[in-house]
Phi, psi and omega in degrees: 000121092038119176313303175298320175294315176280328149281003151260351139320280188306345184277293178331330208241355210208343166290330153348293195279307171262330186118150180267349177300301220253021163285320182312296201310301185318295177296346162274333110009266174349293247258286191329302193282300237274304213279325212031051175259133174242172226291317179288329172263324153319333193284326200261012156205051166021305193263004181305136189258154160251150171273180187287353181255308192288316180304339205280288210306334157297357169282317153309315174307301175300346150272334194276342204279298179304344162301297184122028183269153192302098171008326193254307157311356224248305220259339153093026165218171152202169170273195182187079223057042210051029142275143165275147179214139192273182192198145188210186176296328201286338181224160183292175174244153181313140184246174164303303203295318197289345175296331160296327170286313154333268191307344159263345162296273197273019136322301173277346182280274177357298188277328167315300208253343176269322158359123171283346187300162172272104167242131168298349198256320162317320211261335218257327213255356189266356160278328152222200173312115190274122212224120188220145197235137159268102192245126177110352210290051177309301148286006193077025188281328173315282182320304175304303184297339173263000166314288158006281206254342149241117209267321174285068151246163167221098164298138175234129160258116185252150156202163169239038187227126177307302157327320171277317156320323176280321150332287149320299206306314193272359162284320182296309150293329169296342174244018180058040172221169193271126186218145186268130166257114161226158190271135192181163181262114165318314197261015201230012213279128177219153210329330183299317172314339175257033205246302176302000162287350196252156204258346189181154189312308200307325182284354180258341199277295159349296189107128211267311183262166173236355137215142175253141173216170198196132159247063176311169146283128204225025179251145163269169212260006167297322193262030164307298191282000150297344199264093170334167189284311174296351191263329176298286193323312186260323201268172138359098182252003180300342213244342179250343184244128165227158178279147173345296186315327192198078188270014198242008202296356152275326142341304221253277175354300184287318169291348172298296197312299191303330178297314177293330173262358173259155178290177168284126180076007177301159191234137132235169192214155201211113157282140201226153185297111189317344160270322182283039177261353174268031160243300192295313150357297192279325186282312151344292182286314169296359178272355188113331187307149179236181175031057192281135168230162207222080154335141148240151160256184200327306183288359173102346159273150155306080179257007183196158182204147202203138174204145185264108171311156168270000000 
């Protein structure tokens, strides 16, 4: 079958359901990881045919697309920040916003340590090793990516899903950086887990990181019918929901830590629910955090918060 033919399939059967841009976006995505074809030389050759084995599987991609399953699941990968990350039911798939909770971490560890200014963290951190802590890290995309972009850092990962660690694990090699992984409960995290990381007592007395981040689950189950279908249908919800009652109780925990564990002038940062960003403020700051600030993202929500230990 004819290239062309079969992306006139996928419009006939998926626009309805999707939009025809990301009926599009969908079928080259398909063509790129099965075919490692891109997108401008399909364009520059019309008449490329699939064989009856290649056809078949986009014919699968087009049922699982009619189920509402996610795209990055279909295809068992998405990107990330110009990184690949594999991806399964077992972990959220990476969002935008978070690329954006990334990307301003290491602006400031950037403009911090390169800075002519008197900094504690500058000053603290050009004697050793910069120690970063990731608590959620289900594909590892955080962790990684800052791994990545910082490479004399030495990253640590928490999850408390076995599934999700293996996951991590084999992305972190697929992308070639060293990442310590541990299992542990976000709202239970205690100082022992972290005892083999302090080289003598004095360094857990201290603070072991100098920055900690989390992407918790922060949507409330009121804000279900706020959620596409697929995304309700497919992703995690152990990694996405909390209750109504008490959306901030991973939050209110990870900062119980951080506050014990970061260094002086140590930062942490939290993608946080577009509703909740004047509570997550208000909780920073009654934890001690200093020069707390409250993000938007691309889209104009409130979405990321940052606070400095004292």
């Amino acid at each position: 079958m004819k290239a062309k033919d079969l992306k006139n399939i996928f419009h006939d059967q998926l626009d309805a359901l999707y939009g025809k841009e990301e009926v599009s976006s969908f079928f080259y995505l398909s063509i790129e990881h099965h075919l490692k074809i891109a997108r401008i030389q399909l364009l520059l050759e019309p008449e490329f045919t699939l064989t009856k084995n290649e056809t078949d599987v986009f014919f699968s991609i087009l049922e699982d697309l009619k189920q509402q399953k996610p795209i990055q699941y279909i295809l068992g990968e998405t990107e990330f920040y110009g990184l690949t990350f594999k991806v399964n039911e077992n972990v959220l798939i990476p969002r935008p916003e978070t690329e954006e909770l990334v990307d301003w971490i290491l602006k400031s560890y950037e403009y911090r340590v390169m800075s002519s200014e008197p900094s504690n963290l500058k000053s603290s951190i050009v004697n050793r090793q910069l120690k970063i802590l990731d608590i959620g890290t289900g594909s590892g995309c955080i962790a990684i990516t800052l791994a990545k972009h910082l490479p004399e850092a030495k990253v640590f990962a928490v999850d408390i899903s076995e599934s999700a660690l293996k996951i991590a694990q084999e992305n972190a090699e697929a992308n070639n950086v060293n990442i310590q992984f541990i299992k542990s409960d976000a709202l239970n995290l205690e100082d022992e887990d972290f005892c083999p990381i302090a080289k003598d007592i004095s360094q857990i007395q201290e603070g072991l990181f100098d920055i900690i981040v989390s992407n918790p689950p922060y949507v409330r189950k009121l804000e279900k019918q706020e959620m596409k279908l697929n995304v309700l249908d497919n992703e995690p919800h152990l990694a996405l929901f909390v209750e109504n009652e008490n959306p901030l109780v991973f939050y209110n925990a990870i900062s119980d830590f951080a506050v014990n564990n970061l260094r002086e002038s140590g930062a942490l940062y939290f993608e946080i629910n577009q509703y909740l960003g004047n509570e997550m403020k208000d909780l920073l700051t009654h934890k001690g955090f200093e020069n707390v600030e409250l993000r938007k993202d691309l889209s104009g929500n409130d979405r990321m918060v940052k606070g400095i230990k004292k």
